[in-house]
CSV table of N, CA and C in Angstrom, one decimal:
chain,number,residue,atom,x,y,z
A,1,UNK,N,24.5,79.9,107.8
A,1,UNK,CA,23.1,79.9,108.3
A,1,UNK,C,22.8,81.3,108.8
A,2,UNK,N,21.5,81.9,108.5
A,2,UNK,CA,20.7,83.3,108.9
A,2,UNK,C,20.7,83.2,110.3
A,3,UNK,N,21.2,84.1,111.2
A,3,UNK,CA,20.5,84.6,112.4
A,3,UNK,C,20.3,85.3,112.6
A,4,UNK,N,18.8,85.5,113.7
A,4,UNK,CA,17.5,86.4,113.7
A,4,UNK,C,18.1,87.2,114.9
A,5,UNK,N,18.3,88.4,115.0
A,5,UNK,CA,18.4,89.6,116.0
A,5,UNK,C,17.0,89.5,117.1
A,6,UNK,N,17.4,89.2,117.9
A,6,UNK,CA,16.5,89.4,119.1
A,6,UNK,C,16.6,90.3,120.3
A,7,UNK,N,16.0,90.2,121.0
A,7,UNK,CA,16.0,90.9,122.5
A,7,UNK,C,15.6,90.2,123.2
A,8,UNK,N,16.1,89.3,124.3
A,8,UNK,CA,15.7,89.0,125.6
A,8,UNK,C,16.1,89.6,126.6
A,9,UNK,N,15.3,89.1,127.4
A,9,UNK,CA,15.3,89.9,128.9
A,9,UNK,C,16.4,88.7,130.1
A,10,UNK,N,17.4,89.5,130.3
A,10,UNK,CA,18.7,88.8,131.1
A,10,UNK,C,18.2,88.5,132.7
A,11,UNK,N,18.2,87.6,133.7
A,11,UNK,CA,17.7,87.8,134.6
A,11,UNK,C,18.9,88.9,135.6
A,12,UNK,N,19.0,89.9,136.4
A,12,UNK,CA,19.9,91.2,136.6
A,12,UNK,C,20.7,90.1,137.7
A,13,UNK,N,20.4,89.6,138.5
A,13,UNK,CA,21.2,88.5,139.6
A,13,UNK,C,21.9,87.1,139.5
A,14,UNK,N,21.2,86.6,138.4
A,14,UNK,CA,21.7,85.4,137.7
A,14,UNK,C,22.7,85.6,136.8
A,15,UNK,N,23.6,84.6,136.8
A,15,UNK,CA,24.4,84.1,135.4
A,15,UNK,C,24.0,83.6,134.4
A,16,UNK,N,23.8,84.2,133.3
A,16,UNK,CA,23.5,83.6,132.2
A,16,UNK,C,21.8,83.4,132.2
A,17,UNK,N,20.8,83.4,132.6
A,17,UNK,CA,19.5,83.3,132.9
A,17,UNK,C,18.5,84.2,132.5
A,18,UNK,N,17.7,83.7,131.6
A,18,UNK,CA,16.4,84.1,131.1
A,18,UNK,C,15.7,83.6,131.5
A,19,UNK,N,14.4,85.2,131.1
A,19,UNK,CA,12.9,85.6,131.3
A,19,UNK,C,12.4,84.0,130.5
A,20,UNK,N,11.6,83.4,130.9
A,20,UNK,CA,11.0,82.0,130.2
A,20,UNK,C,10.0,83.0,129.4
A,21,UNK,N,9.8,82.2,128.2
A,21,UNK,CA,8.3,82.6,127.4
A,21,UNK,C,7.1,82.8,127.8
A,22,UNK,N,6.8,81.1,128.7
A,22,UNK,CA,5.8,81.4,129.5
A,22,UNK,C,6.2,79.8,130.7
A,23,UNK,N,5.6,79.6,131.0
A,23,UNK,CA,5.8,78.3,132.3
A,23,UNK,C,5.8,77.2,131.7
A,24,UNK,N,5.3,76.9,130.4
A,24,UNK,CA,4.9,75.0,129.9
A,24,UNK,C,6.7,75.1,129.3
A,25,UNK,N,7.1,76.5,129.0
A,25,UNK,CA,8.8,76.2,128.4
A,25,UNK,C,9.5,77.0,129.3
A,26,UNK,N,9.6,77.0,130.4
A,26,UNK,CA,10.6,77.5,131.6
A,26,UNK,C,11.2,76.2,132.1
A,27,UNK,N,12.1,76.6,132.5
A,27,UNK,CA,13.6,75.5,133.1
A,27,UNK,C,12.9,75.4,134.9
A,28,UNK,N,12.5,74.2,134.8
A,28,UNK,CA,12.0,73.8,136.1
A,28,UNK,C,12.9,73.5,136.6
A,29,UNK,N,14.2,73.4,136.9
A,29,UNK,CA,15.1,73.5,137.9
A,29,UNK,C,15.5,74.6,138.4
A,30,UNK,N,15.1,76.2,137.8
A,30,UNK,CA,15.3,77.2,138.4
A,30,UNK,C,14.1,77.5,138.9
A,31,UNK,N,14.0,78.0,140.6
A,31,UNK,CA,13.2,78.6,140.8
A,31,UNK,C,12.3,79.6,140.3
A,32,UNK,N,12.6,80.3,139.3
A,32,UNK,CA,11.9,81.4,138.7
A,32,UNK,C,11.8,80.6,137.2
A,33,UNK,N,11.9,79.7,136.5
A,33,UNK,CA,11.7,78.9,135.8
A,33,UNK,C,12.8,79.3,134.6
A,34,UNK,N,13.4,80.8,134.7
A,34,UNK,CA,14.4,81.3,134.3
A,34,UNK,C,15.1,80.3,133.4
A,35,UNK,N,15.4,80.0,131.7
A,35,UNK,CA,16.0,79.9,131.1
A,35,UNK,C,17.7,79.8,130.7
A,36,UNK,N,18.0,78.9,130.5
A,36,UNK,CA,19.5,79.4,130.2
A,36,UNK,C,19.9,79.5,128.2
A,37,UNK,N,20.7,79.9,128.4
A,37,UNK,CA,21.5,80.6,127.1
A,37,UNK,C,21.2,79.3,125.9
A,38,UNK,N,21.7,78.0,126.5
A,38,UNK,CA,21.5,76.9,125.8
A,38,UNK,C,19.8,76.4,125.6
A,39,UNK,N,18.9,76.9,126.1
A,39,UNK,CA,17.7,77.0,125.7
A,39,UNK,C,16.7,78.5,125.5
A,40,UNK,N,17.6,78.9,124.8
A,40,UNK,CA,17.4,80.3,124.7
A,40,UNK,C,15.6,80.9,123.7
A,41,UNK,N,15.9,79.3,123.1
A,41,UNK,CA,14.3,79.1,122.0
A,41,UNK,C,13.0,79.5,123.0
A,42,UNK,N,13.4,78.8,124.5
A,42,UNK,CA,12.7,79.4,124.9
A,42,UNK,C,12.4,80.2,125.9
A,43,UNK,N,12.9,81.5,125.6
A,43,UNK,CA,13.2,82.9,126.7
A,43,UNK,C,11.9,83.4,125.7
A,44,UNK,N,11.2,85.1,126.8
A,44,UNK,CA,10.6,85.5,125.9
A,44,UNK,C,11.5,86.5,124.7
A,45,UNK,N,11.3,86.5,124.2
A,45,UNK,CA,12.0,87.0,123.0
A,45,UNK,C,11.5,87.9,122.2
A,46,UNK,N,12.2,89.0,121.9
A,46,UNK,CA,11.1,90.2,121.0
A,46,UNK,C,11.9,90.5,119.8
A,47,UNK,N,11.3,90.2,118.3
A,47,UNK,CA,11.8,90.4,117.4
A,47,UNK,C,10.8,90.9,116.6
A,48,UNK,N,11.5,91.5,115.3
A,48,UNK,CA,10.8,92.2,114.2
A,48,UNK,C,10.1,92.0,113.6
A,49,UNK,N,9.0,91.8,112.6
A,49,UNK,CA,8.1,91.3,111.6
A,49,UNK,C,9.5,91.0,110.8
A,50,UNK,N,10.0,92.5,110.1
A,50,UNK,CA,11.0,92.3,108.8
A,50,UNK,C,12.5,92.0,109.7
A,51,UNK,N,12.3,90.9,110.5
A,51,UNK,CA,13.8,90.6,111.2
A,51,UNK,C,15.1,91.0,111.1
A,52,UNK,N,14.5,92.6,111.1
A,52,UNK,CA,15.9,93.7,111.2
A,52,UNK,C,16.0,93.9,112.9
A,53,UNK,N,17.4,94.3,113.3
A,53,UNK,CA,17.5,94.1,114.4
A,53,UNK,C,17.0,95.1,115.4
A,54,UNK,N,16.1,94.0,116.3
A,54,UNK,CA,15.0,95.4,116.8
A,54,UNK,C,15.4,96.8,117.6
A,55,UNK,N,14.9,97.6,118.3
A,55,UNK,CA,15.5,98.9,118.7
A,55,UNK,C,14.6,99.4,119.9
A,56,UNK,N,15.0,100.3,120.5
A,56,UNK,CA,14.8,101.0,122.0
A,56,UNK,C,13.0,101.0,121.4
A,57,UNK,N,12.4,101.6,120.5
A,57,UNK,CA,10.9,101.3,120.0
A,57,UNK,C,10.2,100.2,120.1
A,58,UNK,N,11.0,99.0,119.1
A,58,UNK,CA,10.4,97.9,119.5
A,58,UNK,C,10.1,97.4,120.9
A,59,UNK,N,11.6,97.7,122.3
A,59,UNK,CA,11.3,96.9,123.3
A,59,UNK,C,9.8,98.2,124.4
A,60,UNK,N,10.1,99.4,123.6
A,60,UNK,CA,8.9,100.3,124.2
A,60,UNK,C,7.4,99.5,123.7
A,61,UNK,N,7.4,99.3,122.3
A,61,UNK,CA,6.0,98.9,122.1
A,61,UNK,C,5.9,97.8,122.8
A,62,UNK,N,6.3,96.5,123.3
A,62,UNK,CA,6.3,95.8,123.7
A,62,UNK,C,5.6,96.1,125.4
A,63,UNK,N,6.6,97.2,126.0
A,63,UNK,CA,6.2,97.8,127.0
A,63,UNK,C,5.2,98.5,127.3
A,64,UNK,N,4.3,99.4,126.1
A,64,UNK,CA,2.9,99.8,126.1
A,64,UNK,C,1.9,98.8,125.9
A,65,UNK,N,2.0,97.6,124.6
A,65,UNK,CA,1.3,96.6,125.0
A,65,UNK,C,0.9,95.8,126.6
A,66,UNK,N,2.0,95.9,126.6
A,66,UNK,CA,1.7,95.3,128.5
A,66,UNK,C,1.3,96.5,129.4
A,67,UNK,N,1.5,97.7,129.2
A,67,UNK,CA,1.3,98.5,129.9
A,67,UNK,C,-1.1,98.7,129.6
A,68,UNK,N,-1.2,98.2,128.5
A,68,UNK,CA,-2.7,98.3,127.9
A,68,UNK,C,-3.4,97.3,128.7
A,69,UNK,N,-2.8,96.1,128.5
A,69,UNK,CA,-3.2,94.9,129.0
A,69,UNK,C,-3.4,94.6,130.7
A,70,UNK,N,-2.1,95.5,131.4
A,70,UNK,CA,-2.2,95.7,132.7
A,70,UNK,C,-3.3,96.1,133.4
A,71,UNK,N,-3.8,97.5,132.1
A,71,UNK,CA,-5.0,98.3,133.0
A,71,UNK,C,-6.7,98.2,132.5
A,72,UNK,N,-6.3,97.2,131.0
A,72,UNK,CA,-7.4,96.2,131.0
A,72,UNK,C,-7.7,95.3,132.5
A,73,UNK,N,-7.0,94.2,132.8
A,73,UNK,CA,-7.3,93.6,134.0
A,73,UNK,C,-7.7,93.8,135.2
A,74,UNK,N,-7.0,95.2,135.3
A,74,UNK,CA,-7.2,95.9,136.7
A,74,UNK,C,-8.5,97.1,136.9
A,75,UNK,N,-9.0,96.7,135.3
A,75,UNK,CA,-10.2,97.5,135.1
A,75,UNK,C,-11.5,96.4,135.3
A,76,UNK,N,-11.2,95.4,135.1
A,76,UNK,CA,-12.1,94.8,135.0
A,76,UNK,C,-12.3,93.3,135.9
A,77,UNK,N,-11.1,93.1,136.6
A,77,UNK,CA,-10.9,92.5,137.7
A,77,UNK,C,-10.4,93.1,139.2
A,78,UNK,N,-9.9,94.4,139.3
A,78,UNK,CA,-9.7,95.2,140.4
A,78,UNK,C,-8.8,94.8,140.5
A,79,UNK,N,-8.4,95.4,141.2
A,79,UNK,CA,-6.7,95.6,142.1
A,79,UNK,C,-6.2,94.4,142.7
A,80,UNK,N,-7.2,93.6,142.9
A,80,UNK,CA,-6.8,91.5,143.2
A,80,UNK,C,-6.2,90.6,141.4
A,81,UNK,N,-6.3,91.7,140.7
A,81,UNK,CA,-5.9,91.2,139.8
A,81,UNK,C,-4.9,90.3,139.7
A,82,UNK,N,-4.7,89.4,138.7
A,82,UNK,CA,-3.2,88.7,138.5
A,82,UNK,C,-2.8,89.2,137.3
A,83,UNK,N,-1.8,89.6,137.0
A,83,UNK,CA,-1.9,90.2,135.6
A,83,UNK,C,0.6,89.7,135.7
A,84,UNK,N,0.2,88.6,134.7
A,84,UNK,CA,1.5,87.9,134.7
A,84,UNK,C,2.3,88.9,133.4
A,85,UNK,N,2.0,89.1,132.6
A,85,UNK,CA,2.2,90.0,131.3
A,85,UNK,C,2.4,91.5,131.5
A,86,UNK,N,3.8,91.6,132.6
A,86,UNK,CA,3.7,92.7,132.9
A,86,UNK,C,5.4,93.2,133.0
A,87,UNK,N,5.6,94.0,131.9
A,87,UNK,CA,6.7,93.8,131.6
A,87,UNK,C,7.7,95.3,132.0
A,88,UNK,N,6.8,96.2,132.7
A,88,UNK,CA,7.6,97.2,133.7
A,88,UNK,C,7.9,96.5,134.8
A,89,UNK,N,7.3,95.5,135.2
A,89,UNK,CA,7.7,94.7,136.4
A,89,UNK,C,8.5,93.7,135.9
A,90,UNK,N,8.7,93.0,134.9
A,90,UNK,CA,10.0,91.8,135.1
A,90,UNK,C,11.1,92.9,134.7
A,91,UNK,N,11.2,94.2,134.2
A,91,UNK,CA,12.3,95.2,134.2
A,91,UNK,C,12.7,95.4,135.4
A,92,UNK,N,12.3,95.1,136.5
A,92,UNK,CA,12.9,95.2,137.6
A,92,UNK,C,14.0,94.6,138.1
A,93,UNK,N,14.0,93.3,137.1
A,93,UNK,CA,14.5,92.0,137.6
A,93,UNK,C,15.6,91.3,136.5
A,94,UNK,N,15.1,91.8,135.6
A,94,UNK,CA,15.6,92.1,134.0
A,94,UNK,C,16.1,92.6,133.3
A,95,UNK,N,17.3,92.4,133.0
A,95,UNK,CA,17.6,93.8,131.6
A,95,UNK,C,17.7,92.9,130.4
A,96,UNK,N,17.3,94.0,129.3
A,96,UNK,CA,17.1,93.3,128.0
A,96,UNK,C,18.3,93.5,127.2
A,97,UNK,N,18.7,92.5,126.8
A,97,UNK,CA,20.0,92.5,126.3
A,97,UNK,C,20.1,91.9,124.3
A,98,UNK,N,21.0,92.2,123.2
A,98,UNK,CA,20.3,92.0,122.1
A,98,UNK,C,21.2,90.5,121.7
A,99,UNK,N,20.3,89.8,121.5
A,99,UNK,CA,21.4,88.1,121.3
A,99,UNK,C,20.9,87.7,119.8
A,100,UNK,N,21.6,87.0,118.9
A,100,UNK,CA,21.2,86.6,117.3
A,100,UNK,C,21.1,85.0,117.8
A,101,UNK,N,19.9,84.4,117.1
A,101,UNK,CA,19.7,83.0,117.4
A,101,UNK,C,19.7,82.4,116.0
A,102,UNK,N,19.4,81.1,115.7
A,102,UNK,CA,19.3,80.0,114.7
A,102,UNK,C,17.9,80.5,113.9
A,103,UNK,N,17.7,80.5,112.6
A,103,UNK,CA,16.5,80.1,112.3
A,103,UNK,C,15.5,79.1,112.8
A,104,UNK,N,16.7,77.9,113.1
A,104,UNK,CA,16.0,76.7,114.0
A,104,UNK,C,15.1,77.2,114.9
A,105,UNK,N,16.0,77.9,116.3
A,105,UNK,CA,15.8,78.9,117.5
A,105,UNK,C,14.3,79.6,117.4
A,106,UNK,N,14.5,80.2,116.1
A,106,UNK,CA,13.2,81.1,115.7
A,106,UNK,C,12.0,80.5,116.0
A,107,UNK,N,11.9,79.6,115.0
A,107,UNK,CA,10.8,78.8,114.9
A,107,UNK,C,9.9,78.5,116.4
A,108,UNK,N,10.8,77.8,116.7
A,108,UNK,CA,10.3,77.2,118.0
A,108,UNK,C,9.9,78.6,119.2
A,109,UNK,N,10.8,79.5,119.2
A,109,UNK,CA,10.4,81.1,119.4
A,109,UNK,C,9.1,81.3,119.3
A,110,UNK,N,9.0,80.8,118.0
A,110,UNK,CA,7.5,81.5,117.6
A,110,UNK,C,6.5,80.7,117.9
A,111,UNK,N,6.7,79.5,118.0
A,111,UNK,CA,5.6,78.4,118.4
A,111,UNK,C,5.2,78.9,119.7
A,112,UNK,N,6.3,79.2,121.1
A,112,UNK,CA,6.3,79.6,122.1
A,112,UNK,C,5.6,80.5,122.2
A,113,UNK,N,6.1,81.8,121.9
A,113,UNK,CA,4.9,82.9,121.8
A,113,UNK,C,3.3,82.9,121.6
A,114,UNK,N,3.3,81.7,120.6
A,114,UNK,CA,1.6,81.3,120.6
A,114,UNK,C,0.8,80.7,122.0
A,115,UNK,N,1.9,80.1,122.5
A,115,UNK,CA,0.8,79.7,123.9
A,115,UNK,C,0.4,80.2,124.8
């Protein structure tokens, strides 16, 4: 069976614990809703179009997208903003680390990402 090269984000204090995708697929038994390894489908996850294994670029573009989006919000909602999609800030708390999942895994990856 194919596995897809990814990058999640590791929680830096936790064992074993991931960034959730978003809250409707976070592990409601952890207070930060933080993922484990055995539901890793749904961590957020950053992988390639041509699912070659991504690089220090990909997890930057990722980081300029959120860095766009940041100052979208804060442009147009001010400084009370809520701006959850902010991924110099879960780097605080996070390191991204590179893990290979299921094509199964993927799928549902990708479903996640849509919401």
């Amino acid at each position: 069976m194919r596995k897809i090269p990814v990058i999640a984000l590791k929680n830096k204090s936790k064992g074993n614990r991931f960034l959730a995708a978003n809250m409707d697929v976070g592990d409601w038994s952890d207070p930060e809703l933080d993922v484990s390894l055995d539901d890793i489908e749904n961590g957020f996850l950053i992988w390639r179009k041509d699912l070659e294994k991504p690089t220090e670029e990909d997890l930057e573009n990722v980081k300029e997208e959120s860095a766009r989006h940041k100052k979208y919000m804060l442009e147009k909602f001010g400084k009370n903003a809520i701006v959850s999609y902010d991924v110099e800030g879960w780097l605080k708390h996070y390191k991204p680390i590179h893990l290979e999942i299921t094509e199964e895994q993927f799928e549902i990856a990708k479903d996640n990402a849509e919401l």
